[in-house]
Structures are given as C-alpha cells and as structure tokens.
mmCIF file of C-alpha atoms in Angstrom:
data_model
loop_
_atom_site.group_PDB
_atom_site.id
_atom_site.type_symbol
_atom_site.label_atom_id
_atom_site.label_comp_id
_atom_site.label_asym_id
_atom_site.label_seq_id
_atom_site.Cartn_x
_atom_site.Cartn_y
_atom_site.Cartn_z
ATOM 1 C CA UNK W 34 -0.043 0.086 -0.038
ATOM 2 C CA UNK W 35 1.281 3.632 -0.700
ATOM 3 C CA UNK W 36 -0.123 7.065 -0.730
ATOM 4 C CA UNK W 37 1.509 9.969 -2.602
ATOM 5 C CA UNK W 38 0.069 13.490 -2.033
ATOM 6 C CA UNK W 39 1.463 16.798 -2.597
ATOM 7 C CA UNK W 40 2.303 19.354 0.292
ATOM 8 C CA UNK W 41 -1.250 20.553 0.375
ATOM 9 C CA UNK W 42 -2.502 17.093 1.166
ATOM 10 C CA UNK W 43 -0.934 17.536 4.691
ATOM 11 C CA UNK W 44 -4.155 17.874 6.534
ATOM 12 C CA UNK W 45 -5.302 14.680 5.112
ATOM 13 C CA UNK W 46 -2.578 12.358 4.377
ATOM 14 C CA UNK W 47 -2.617 10.763 8.021
ATOM 15 C CA UNK W 48 -6.288 10.006 7.562
ATOM 16 C CA UNK W 49 -5.968 8.379 4.390
ATOM 17 C CA UNK W 50 -3.139 6.152 5.598
ATOM 18 C CA UNK W 51 -4.945 5.116 8.728
ATOM 19 C CA UNK W 52 -7.794 4.111 6.554
ATOM 20 C CA UNK W 53 -5.799 2.090 4.025
ATOM 21 C CA UNK W 54 -3.931 0.454 7.072
ATOM 22 C CA UNK W 55 -7.465 -0.600 8.404
ATOM 23 C CA UNK W 56 -8.391 -2.145 5.049
ATOM 24 C CA UNK W 57 -10.324 0.869 3.474
ATOM 25 C CA UNK W 58 -10.798 0.996 -0.276
ATOM 26 C CA UNK W 59 -8.317 3.410 -2.118
ATOM 27 C CA UNK W 60 -11.468 5.671 -3.137
ATOM 28 C CA UNK W 61 -12.812 5.761 0.380
ATOM 29 C CA UNK W 62 -9.335 6.646 1.808
ATOM 30 C CA UNK W 63 -8.761 9.355 -0.832
ATOM 31 C CA UNK W 64 -12.194 10.831 -0.624
ATOM 32 C CA UNK W 65 -11.828 11.063 3.192
ATOM 33 C CA UNK W 66 -8.233 12.591 3.082
ATOM 34 C CA UNK W 67 -9.382 15.421 0.598
ATOM 35 C CA UNK W 68 -12.211 16.491 2.691
ATOM 36 C CA UNK W 69 -10.046 17.355 5.406
ATOM 37 C CA UNK W 70 -7.904 19.519 2.890
ATOM 38 C CA UNK W 71 -11.104 20.984 1.516
ATOM 39 C CA UNK W 72 -12.237 21.851 5.109
ATOM 40 C CA UNK W 73 -9.032 23.523 6.115
ATOM 41 C CA UNK W 74 -9.049 27.389 5.201
ATOM 42 C CA UNK W 75 -5.258 27.506 5.624
ATOM 43 C CA UNK W 76 -5.052 25.711 2.321
ATOM 44 C CA UNK W 77 -5.819 28.617 0.056
ATOM 45 C CA UNK W 78 -6.110 26.919 -3.310
ATOM 46 C CA UNK W 79 -8.692 24.127 -2.208
ATOM 47 C CA UNK W 80 -12.021 24.311 -0.803
ATOM 48 C CA UNK W 81 -13.081 26.664 2.030
ATOM 49 C CA UNK W 82 -10.649 29.721 2.058
ATOM 50 C CA UNK W 83 -9.741 29.075 -1.712
ATOM 51 C CA UNK W 84 -8.552 32.118 -3.667
ATOM 52 C CA UNK W 85 -11.358 33.863 -5.713
ATOM 53 C CA UNK W 86 -11.919 34.171 -9.324
ATOM 54 C CA UNK W 87 -11.696 37.541 -11.140
ATOM 55 C CA UNK W 88 -15.176 38.592 -9.930
ATOM 56 C CA UNK W 89 -14.624 37.581 -6.244
ATOM 57 C CA UNK W 90 -16.370 34.127 -6.320
ATOM 58 C CA UNK W 91 -14.713 30.895 -5.174
ATOM 59 C CA UNK W 92 -15.437 28.138 -7.947
ATOM 60 C CA UNK W 93 -14.237 24.501 -7.161
ATOM 61 C CA UNK W 94 -13.070 21.779 -9.291
ATOM 62 C CA UNK W 95 -12.597 17.973 -8.391
ATOM 63 C CA UNK W 96 -12.205 14.546 -9.664
ATOM 64 C CA UNK W 97 -11.859 11.021 -8.333
ATOM 65 C CA UNK W 98 -10.934 7.795 -10.449
ATOM 66 C CA UNK W 99 -10.925 4.019 -9.952
ATOM 67 C CA UNK W 100 -8.086 2.492 -11.586
ATOM 68 C CA UNK W 101 -9.831 -1.156 -11.552
ATOM 69 C CA UNK W 102 -12.907 0.031 -13.500
ATOM 70 C CA UNK W 103 -11.568 3.175 -15.101
ATOM 71 C CA UNK W 104 -14.631 4.951 -13.909
ATOM 72 C CA UNK W 105 -14.349 8.476 -12.885
ATOM 73 C CA UNK W 106 -16.523 11.492 -11.689
ATOM 74 C CA UNK W 107 -15.733 15.045 -11.894
ATOM 75 C CA UNK W 108 -17.148 18.558 -11.245
ATOM 76 C CA UNK W 109 -16.072 21.866 -12.207
ATOM 77 C CA UNK W 110 -16.908 25.353 -11.518
ATOM 78 C CA UNK W 111 -19.204 24.671 -8.551
ATOM 79 C CA UNK W 112 -19.938 27.189 -6.014
ATOM 80 C CA UNK W 113 -21.445 27.003 -2.525
ATOM 81 C CA UNK W 114 -20.573 23.596 -1.355
ATOM 82 C CA UNK W 115 -17.899 22.406 1.190
ATOM 83 C CA UNK W 116 -16.632 19.229 -0.519
ATOM 84 C CA UNK W 117 -16.305 19.105 -4.209
ATOM 85 C CA UNK W 118 -14.566 15.724 -3.962
ATOM 86 C CA UNK W 119 -17.687 14.096 -2.400
ATOM 87 C CA UNK W 120 -19.892 15.477 -5.130
ATOM 88 C CA UNK W 121 -17.546 14.353 -7.834
ATOM 89 C CA UNK W 122 -17.500 10.613 -6.170
ATOM 90 C CA UNK W 123 -21.295 10.845 -6.326
ATOM 91 C CA UNK W 124 -21.273 11.670 -9.974
ATOM 92 C CA UNK W 125 -19.103 8.410 -10.522
ATOM 93 C CA UNK W 126 -21.433 6.405 -8.288
ATOM 94 C CA UNK W 127 -24.700 7.531 -9.248
ATOM 95 C CA UNK W 128 -24.739 9.003 -12.877
ATOM 96 C CA UNK W 129 -23.975 7.603 -16.102
ATOM 97 C CA UNK W 130 -21.720 10.925 -16.742
ATOM 98 C CA UNK W 131 -18.103 11.563 -16.209
ATOM 99 C CA UNK W 132 -18.129 15.488 -15.703
ATOM 100 C CA UNK W 133 -20.729 17.997 -14.543
ATOM 101 C CA UNK W 134 -20.134 21.725 -14.432
ATOM 102 C CA UNK W 135 -21.512 25.055 -13.130
ATOM 103 C CA UNK W 136 -25.210 25.170 -12.551
ATOM 104 C CA UNK W 137 -25.841 21.481 -13.336
ATOM 105 C CA UNK W 138 -23.285 20.271 -10.870
ATOM 106 C CA UNK W 139 -24.756 22.668 -8.214
ATOM 107 C CA UNK W 140 -28.161 21.307 -8.896
ATOM 108 C CA UNK W 141 -26.922 17.764 -8.443
ATOM 109 C CA UNK W 142 -25.193 18.643 -5.280
ATOM 110 C CA UNK W 143 -28.454 19.745 -4.011
ATOM 111 C CA UNK W 144 -30.132 16.513 -5.039
ATOM 112 C CA UNK W 145 -27.639 14.486 -3.074
ATOM 113 C CA UNK W 146 -27.915 16.793 -0.058
ATOM 114 C CA UNK W 147 -24.306 17.818 -0.296
ATOM 115 C CA UNK W 148 -23.175 20.121 2.462
ATOM 116 C CA UNK W 149 -23.476 23.765 1.765
ATOM 117 C CA UNK W 150 -20.572 26.107 2.485
ATOM 118 C CA UNK W 151 -19.440 29.855 1.658
ATOM 119 C CA UNK W 152 -15.969 29.030 0.813
ATOM 120 C CA UNK W 153 -14.960 32.931 0.380
ATOM 121 C CA UNK W 154 -13.339 33.568 3.839
ATOM 122 C CA UNK W 155 -12.286 36.979 4.922
ATOM 123 C CA UNK W 156 -8.787 36.217 4.301
ATOM 124 C CA UNK W 157 -9.456 35.114 0.663
ATOM 125 C CA UNK W 158 -11.878 37.973 0.169
ATOM 126 C CA UNK W 159 -9.052 40.472 1.183
ATOM 127 C CA UNK W 160 -6.560 38.902 -1.093
ATOM 128 C CA UNK W 161 -8.961 39.302 -3.893
ATOM 129 C CA UNK W 162 -9.695 42.947 -3.165
ATOM 130 C CA UNK W 163 -6.066 43.759 -2.978
ATOM 131 C CA UNK W 164 -5.654 42.182 -6.725
ATOM 132 C CA UNK W 165 -8.686 44.057 -7.794
ATOM 133 C CA UNK W 166 -7.454 47.431 -6.574
ATOM 134 C CA UNK W 167 -3.987 46.812 -8.068
ATOM 135 C CA UNK W 168 -5.340 45.429 -11.458
ATOM 136 C CA UNK W 169 -8.675 46.686 -12.613
ATOM 137 C CA UNK W 170 -9.245 50.376 -13.238
ATOM 138 C CA UNK W 171 -11.802 52.115 -10.864
ATOM 139 C CA UNK W 172 -14.309 52.619 -13.656
ATOM 140 C CA UNK W 173 -14.614 48.823 -14.246
ATOM 141 C CA UNK W 174 -14.431 47.580 -10.686
ATOM 142 C CA UNK W 175 -18.067 48.078 -9.794
ATOM 143 C CA UNK W 176 -19.153 46.372 -13.088
ATOM 144 C CA UNK W 177 -16.809 43.263 -12.584
ATOM 145 C CA UNK W 178 -19.738 41.232 -11.426
ATOM 146 C CA UNK W 179 -21.961 41.735 -14.596
ATOM 147 C CA UNK W 180 -20.981 43.950 -17.580
ATOM 148 C CA UNK W 181 -17.259 44.675 -17.371
ATOM 149 C CA UNK W 182 -15.084 43.228 -19.808
ATOM 150 C CA UNK W 183 -12.543 40.774 -18.014
ATOM 151 C CA UNK W 184 -10.614 39.518 -21.007
ATOM 152 C CA UNK W 185 -8.022 42.462 -20.909
ATOM 153 C CA UNK W 186 -7.054 41.533 -17.497
ATOM 154 C CA UNK W 187 -6.660 37.765 -17.540
ATOM 155 C CA UNK W 188 -2.925 37.998 -18.602
ATOM 156 C CA UNK W 189 -2.342 40.197 -15.521
ATOM 157 C CA UNK W 190 -4.235 38.056 -13.359
ATOM 158 C CA UNK W 191 -1.860 35.053 -13.948
ATOM 159 C CA UNK W 192 1.492 37.036 -13.947
ATOM 160 C CA UNK W 193 3.768 35.787 -11.144
ATOM 161 C CA UNK W 194 4.540 39.191 -9.886
ATOM 162 C CA UNK W 195 0.756 39.936 -9.338
ATOM 163 C CA UNK W 196 -0.014 36.535 -7.682
ATOM 164 C CA UNK W 197 -0.033 36.700 -3.632
ATOM 165 C CA UNK W 198 3.636 36.379 -2.566
ATOM 166 C CA UNK W 199 4.653 33.337 -0.772
ATOM 167 C CA UNK W 200 4.205 35.220 2.525
ATOM 168 C CA UNK W 201 0.512 36.041 1.574
ATOM 169 C CA UNK W 202 -0.475 32.542 0.562
ATOM 170 C CA UNK W 203 1.273 30.581 3.234
ATOM 171 C CA UNK W 204 0.739 33.005 6.159
ATOM 172 C CA UNK W 205 -0.783 31.190 9.021
ATOM 173 C CA UNK W 206 -4.520 31.488 9.501
ATOM 174 C CA UNK W 207 -4.809 30.535 13.249
ATOM 175 C CA UNK W 208 -1.461 28.703 13.694
ATOM 176 C CA UNK W 209 2.286 28.342 12.449
ATOM 177 C CA UNK W 210 1.683 25.357 10.125
ATOM 178 C CA UNK W 211 2.939 25.401 6.490
ATOM 179 C CA UNK W 212 0.029 26.275 4.425
ATOM 180 C CA UNK W 213 -0.756 25.275 0.945
ATOM 181 C CA UNK W 214 -0.432 27.062 -2.633
ATOM 182 C CA UNK W 215 -1.774 24.482 -5.227
ATOM 183 C CA UNK W 216 -4.212 21.720 -6.168
ATOM 184 C CA UNK W 217 -4.177 18.975 -3.772
ATOM 185 C CA UNK W 218 -3.645 15.610 -5.422
ATOM 186 C CA UNK W 219 -3.818 12.021 -3.863
ATOM 187 C CA UNK W 220 -2.601 8.891 -5.582
ATOM 188 C CA UNK W 221 -2.912 5.550 -3.661
ATOM 189 C CA UNK W 222 -2.708 1.849 -3.773
ATOM 190 C CA UNK W 223 -4.846 -0.204 -1.303
ATOM 191 C CA UNK W 224 -4.611 -3.584 0.282
ATOM 192 C CA UNK W 225 -6.038 -5.324 -2.979
ATOM 193 C CA UNK W 226 -3.230 -3.780 -5.089
ATOM 194 C CA UNK W 227 -5.871 -1.612 -6.804
ATOM 195 C CA UNK W 228 -5.022 2.053 -7.666
ATOM 196 C CA UNK W 229 -7.045 5.231 -7.497
ATOM 197 C CA UNK W 230 -6.504 9.008 -7.641
ATOM 198 C CA UNK W 231 -8.331 12.192 -6.409
ATOM 199 C CA UNK W 232 -7.798 15.978 -6.967
ATOM 200 C CA UNK W 233 -9.589 18.908 -5.487
ATOM 201 C CA UNK W 234 -8.913 22.703 -6.231
ATOM 202 C CA UNK W 235 -10.215 26.102 -6.353
ATOM 203 C CA UNK W 236 -7.864 26.870 -9.224
ATOM 204 C CA UNK W 237 -5.936 29.708 -10.360
ATOM 205 C CA UNK W 238 -6.370 32.739 -8.360
ATOM 206 C CA UNK W 239 -8.367 35.376 -10.222
ATOM 207 C CA UNK W 240 -9.163 33.190 -13.171
ATOM 208 C CA UNK W 241 -11.849 34.034 -15.728
ATOM 209 C CA UNK W 242 -15.171 32.981 -14.309
ATOM 210 C CA UNK W 243 -15.937 29.343 -15.614
ATOM 211 C CA UNK W 244 -12.387 28.549 -16.335
ATOM 212 C CA UNK W 245 -11.533 24.786 -15.882
ATOM 213 C CA UNK W 246 -8.181 23.760 -15.218
ATOM 214 C CA UNK W 247 -6.843 20.214 -15.777
ATOM 215 C CA UNK W 248 -8.164 18.857 -12.164
ATOM 216 C CA UNK W 249 -11.597 17.780 -13.388
ATOM 217 C CA UNK W 250 -10.485 16.625 -16.866
ATOM 218 C CA UNK W 251 -9.499 12.757 -16.784
ATOM 219 C CA UNK W 252 -6.028 12.240 -18.355
ATOM 220 C CA UNK W 253 -5.006 15.812 -17.870
ATOM 221 C CA UNK W 254 -5.120 16.448 -14.080
ATOM 222 C CA UNK W 255 -4.938 12.891 -12.911
ATOM 223 C CA UNK W 256 -5.341 9.426 -14.183
ATOM 224 C CA UNK W 257 -5.303 5.775 -12.806
ATOM 225 C CA UNK W 258 -5.325 2.223 -14.234
ATOM 226 C CA UNK W 259 -4.371 -0.480 -11.879
ATOM 227 C CA UNK W 260 -2.643 -2.512 -14.306
ATOM 228 C CA UNK W 261 0.029 0.143 -14.976
ATOM 229 C CA UNK W 262 0.034 3.215 -12.539
ATOM 230 C CA UNK W 263 -1.428 6.489 -11.765
ATOM 231 C CA UNK W 264 -0.443 10.220 -12.081
ATOM 232 C CA UNK W 265 -1.496 13.570 -11.247
ATOM 233 C CA UNK W 266 -0.506 17.122 -12.045
ATOM 234 C CA UNK W 267 -0.570 20.511 -10.211
ATOM 235 C CA UNK W 268 0.499 23.903 -11.314
ATOM 236 C CA UNK W 269 -0.285 25.281 -14.594
ATOM 237 C CA UNK W 270 -3.354 23.207 -15.601
ATOM 238 C CA UNK W 271 -3.408 24.413 -19.188
ATOM 239 C CA UNK W 272 -0.238 22.705 -19.767
ATOM 240 C CA UNK W 273 -1.458 19.362 -18.556
ATOM 241 C CA UNK W 274 -4.684 19.685 -20.685
ATOM 242 C CA UNK W 275 -2.646 20.388 -23.890
ATOM 243 C CA UNK W 276 -0.210 17.516 -23.284
ATOM 244 C CA UNK W 277 -2.533 15.135 -21.825
ATOM 245 C CA UNK W 278 0.215 14.590 -18.933
ATOM 246 C CA UNK W 279 -1.335 12.196 -16.733
ATOM 247 C CA UNK W 280 -2.762 9.898 -19.224
ATOM 248 C CA UNK W 281 0.564 9.946 -21.099
ATOM 249 C CA UNK W 282 2.432 8.837 -18.142
ATOM 250 C CA UNK W 283 0.143 5.864 -17.715
ATOM 251 C CA UNK W 284 0.331 5.144 -21.344
ATOM 252 C CA UNK W 285 4.188 5.196 -21.404
ATOM 253 C CA UNK W 286 4.043 2.634 -18.492
ATOM 254 C CA UNK W 287 1.671 0.456 -20.525
ATOM 255 C CA UNK W 288 4.204 0.697 -23.455
ATOM 256 C CA UNK W 289 6.842 -0.795 -21.083
ATOM 257 C CA UNK W 290 8.708 2.212 -20.002
ATOM 258 C CA UNK W 291 9.928 2.161 -16.257
ATOM 259 C CA UNK W 292 8.377 4.928 -14.093
ATOM 260 C CA UNK W 293 11.468 7.127 -14.484
ATOM 261 C CA UNK W 294 11.375 6.812 -18.046
ATOM 262 C CA UNK W 295 7.507 7.468 -18.469
ATOM 263 C CA UNK W 296 7.742 10.642 -16.303
ATOM 264 C CA UNK W 297 10.886 11.919 -18.455
ATOM 265 C CA UNK W 298 8.868 11.046 -21.656
ATOM 266 C CA UNK W 299 5.960 13.242 -20.391
ATOM 267 C CA UNK W 300 8.391 15.927 -19.557
ATOM 268 C CA UNK W 301 9.547 15.747 -23.002
ATOM 269 C CA UNK W 302 6.003 16.099 -24.199
ATOM 270 C CA UNK W 303 5.601 19.308 -22.464
ATOM 271 C CA UNK W 304 8.871 20.643 -24.026
ATOM 272 C CA UNK W 305 6.978 20.422 -27.314
ATOM 273 C CA UNK W 306 4.108 22.899 -26.408
ATOM 274 C CA UNK W 307 4.632 26.175 -28.108
ATOM 275 C CA UNK W 308 2.850 29.444 -27.399
ATOM 276 C CA UNK W 309 0.074 29.848 -24.841
ATOM 277 C CA UNK W 310 0.710 29.749 -21.256
ATOM 278 C CA UNK W 311 3.754 28.001 -20.144
ATOM 279 C CA UNK W 312 4.605 28.060 -16.688
ATOM 280 C CA UNK W 313 5.383 25.676 -13.732
ATOM 281 C CA UNK W 314 3.749 22.188 -13.225
ATOM 282 C CA UNK W 315 4.420 19.472 -10.843
ATOM 283 C CA UNK W 316 4.118 15.780 -11.788
ATOM 284 C CA UNK W 317 3.336 13.067 -9.164
ATOM 285 C CA UNK W 318 3.170 9.351 -10.426
ATOM 286 C CA UNK W 319 3.301 5.959 -9.003
ATOM 287 C CA UNK W 320 3.460 2.565 -10.928
ATOM 288 C CA UNK W 321 1.573 -0.535 -10.141
ATOM 289 C CA UNK W 322 4.464 -1.984 -8.128
ATOM 290 C CA UNK W 323 4.318 1.136 -5.763
ATOM 291 C CA UNK W 324 7.484 3.094 -7.195
ATOM 292 C CA UNK W 325 6.992 6.712 -7.109
ATOM 293 C CA UNK W 326 8.400 9.926 -8.425
ATOM 294 C CA UNK W 327 7.474 13.396 -8.217
ATOM 295 C CA UNK W 328 9.026 16.161 -10.433
ATOM 296 C CA UNK W 329 8.649 19.964 -10.167
ATOM 297 C CA UNK W 330 8.967 21.425 -13.627
ATOM 298 C CA UNK W 331 9.992 25.039 -13.927
ATOM 299 C CA UNK W 332 9.662 25.550 -10.333
ATOM 300 C CA UNK W 333 10.762 28.739 -8.813
ATOM 301 C CA UNK W 334 11.538 27.122 -5.473
ATOM 302 C CA UNK W 335 11.763 23.649 -3.752
ATOM 303 C CA UNK W 336 8.632 21.620 -3.772
ATOM 304 C CA UNK W 337 7.660 18.985 -1.304
ATOM 305 C CA UNK W 338 5.355 15.959 -1.139
ATOM 306 C CA UNK W 339 4.186 13.463 1.305
ATOM 307 C CA UNK W 340 4.390 9.619 1.104
ATOM 308 C CA UNK W 341 3.266 6.750 3.245
ATOM 309 C CA UNK W 342 3.881 3.078 2.506
ATOM 310 C CA UNK W 343 2.250 0.176 4.536
ATOM 311 C CA UNK W 344 4.309 -0.589 7.733
ATOM 312 C CA UNK W 345 5.611 3.098 8.179
ATOM 313 C CA UNK W 346 4.432 4.802 11.382
ATOM 314 C CA UNK W 347 3.534 8.122 9.710
ATOM 315 C CA UNK W 348 3.662 9.665 6.387
ATOM 316 C CA UNK W 349 7.099 11.106 5.372
ATOM 317 C CA UNK W 350 7.704 14.653 3.943
ATOM 318 C CA UNK W 351 10.175 14.502 0.760
ATOM 319 C CA UNK W 352 11.500 17.102 -1.385
ATOM 320 C CA UNK W 353 10.725 16.735 -5.023
ATOM 321 C CA UNK W 354 13.066 16.642 -8.064
ATOM 322 C CA UNK W 355 13.360 19.949 -9.986
ATOM 323 C CA UNK W 356 13.604 19.931 -13.787
ATOM 324 C CA UNK W 357 13.502 23.050 -16.105
ATOM 325 C CA UNK W 358 12.046 22.883 -19.658
#
C-alpha cells in the first residue's frame, strides 16, 4: 500500500494512511483525506478559503478515478458547497456521466444533499480585493460582477508578480503550520493492489469565471489504471490539458517504460508545447508495483510531497526533484 500526495495534502494524508492501514478501499481513503484538505481554510487553493476568481467568487473543481474499473466522476466551476470531491464521487457512483459543471453540478449537489458552504473567507476576500485594486481600473471595478470586460485583465491575473506572495499565500490563519498554494492530489494503492486517484482545487487565483483547469479533466489532471500506474498534476493546468500529461504517463508505463522513463517522456511532451501559457507544473506518479516519482517542472522554489507506505508509522515529507523545460 502507498499514498503519494503533494504538500497541500498534509491535513488529510494521515487520515488516508490510517484508513488504508485498516483495510479501507483506495477511493474511500482518498475521499476522506481530501475532505480534510477542503475543510482547512489555511490551504488557500482548495475548498474553504480558496482564492477567488476575477469577480470575487470561489469556484471549485474536483475529480476521482478508480483504477480497477476506469470509472471517474468530476465537477467543475461549482460554488457554494464544502466538499467538491464528495460531489465528484457521487457523479461517478450515481450518474452515467463523467463530468458535471456549473449550475448542473450545483443542482446535482443539492439533489444528493451535499454540505453547503460559503468558501470565500475574510482572508481570501481581502486577497481578492487587493488584486482588484492593483489590476482593474476604478471605472470597471463596480461592473466586474456583470458587464465589465474581464478578458483584458486575464494575462495580468496570472502573472507571477501579481499573484499573492509566498508570505501572503502561506501566512498562518490561526497557527504556524505550513500552508498550501496549489491543487491537492492523492494517489493510492490499497490492500487489494488496486489504484485510485483524486484531486480537488479552487484553481488559479483570479481566473476568468468558468475557467476549468486540468483537475476535473480525466487524463489531464489525473489518471489511474491499476494495471500500470497513476499520475496527477498540479500547477499550470493549461499545460497538462494540452499535453494530456497524466494519461500520457500511464500510457508510457503501458508501453513498457519504467516509471522514471515514463515521467521523463511526459516532460519531453511538455517541451513540445509552443505558445500559450507555459509556466510551472508538478508531476506526481506511481506505478503498479508502488514505485513513486515527483518532479517539479519550472519550479521557482523547492517543492515537497508526502508519502506513506504500509508498515510506516507516519507519512514522510520528501523533497521533489526539480527540472526545467
């Protein structure tokens, strides 16, 4: 048994490990761990306390996938609910569909009695207001919610120098724990040897309303196949969508490449991207035998991840490799 999750998974990795150790299924353990991340307002890019979009609203994306059946469920651009991962799980379990977005996803969430929540905290609202005042002219600010043209500000919204500083994003909410600044991803192998994956995020800070990143897109943000392996990405979702990064890694494993070779091949695919948004992306991958590799691509600083294996007393925090394109 193994779990690999990124640093943002810290609030939930212990719970996931404990459940797997007791014989829980990979999806039950993954969902339970991600729910704890979603509930922690200190993780400001997932669930409650997530950073807002351009009009000051928190829109969530999530996906979960069973590596045995290749069934998945995902939701995108959903507002007003505490646990996007649980709604995504219900899409997989209760509907013939793979992905619901926006108003339809919210309708389904109400039908299943999903827990409601206002995910915009005072802290995330303040960060959004600071961005608005620094980026959008006064004449357009009052109209941001309805008629103002937002497209001219999208490029500024994703420039690194306009994103919250590390101090802003990682500043403690009510304690001195390290806090998160990325999508959370969980990869797991349970006691049966089956694989699963799950992801949850509030996406880019100040994204255009309705923007979907890679997280809810099967094969881009995450993918699992118990015969070969699983992978998940964080960072610039647009890159993972264009390259189909997570699915590519699993396909390279299927072709007979070793895990290190499969990840290297996927990184080479990213080097083939021309134009568009090219920035940082972190790849998390495991193979069916339980080998793991995490690589931070174009990272401006070191990235860490958490890993737990059967028999270990607690999850270990490990530094990811760094590679530039």
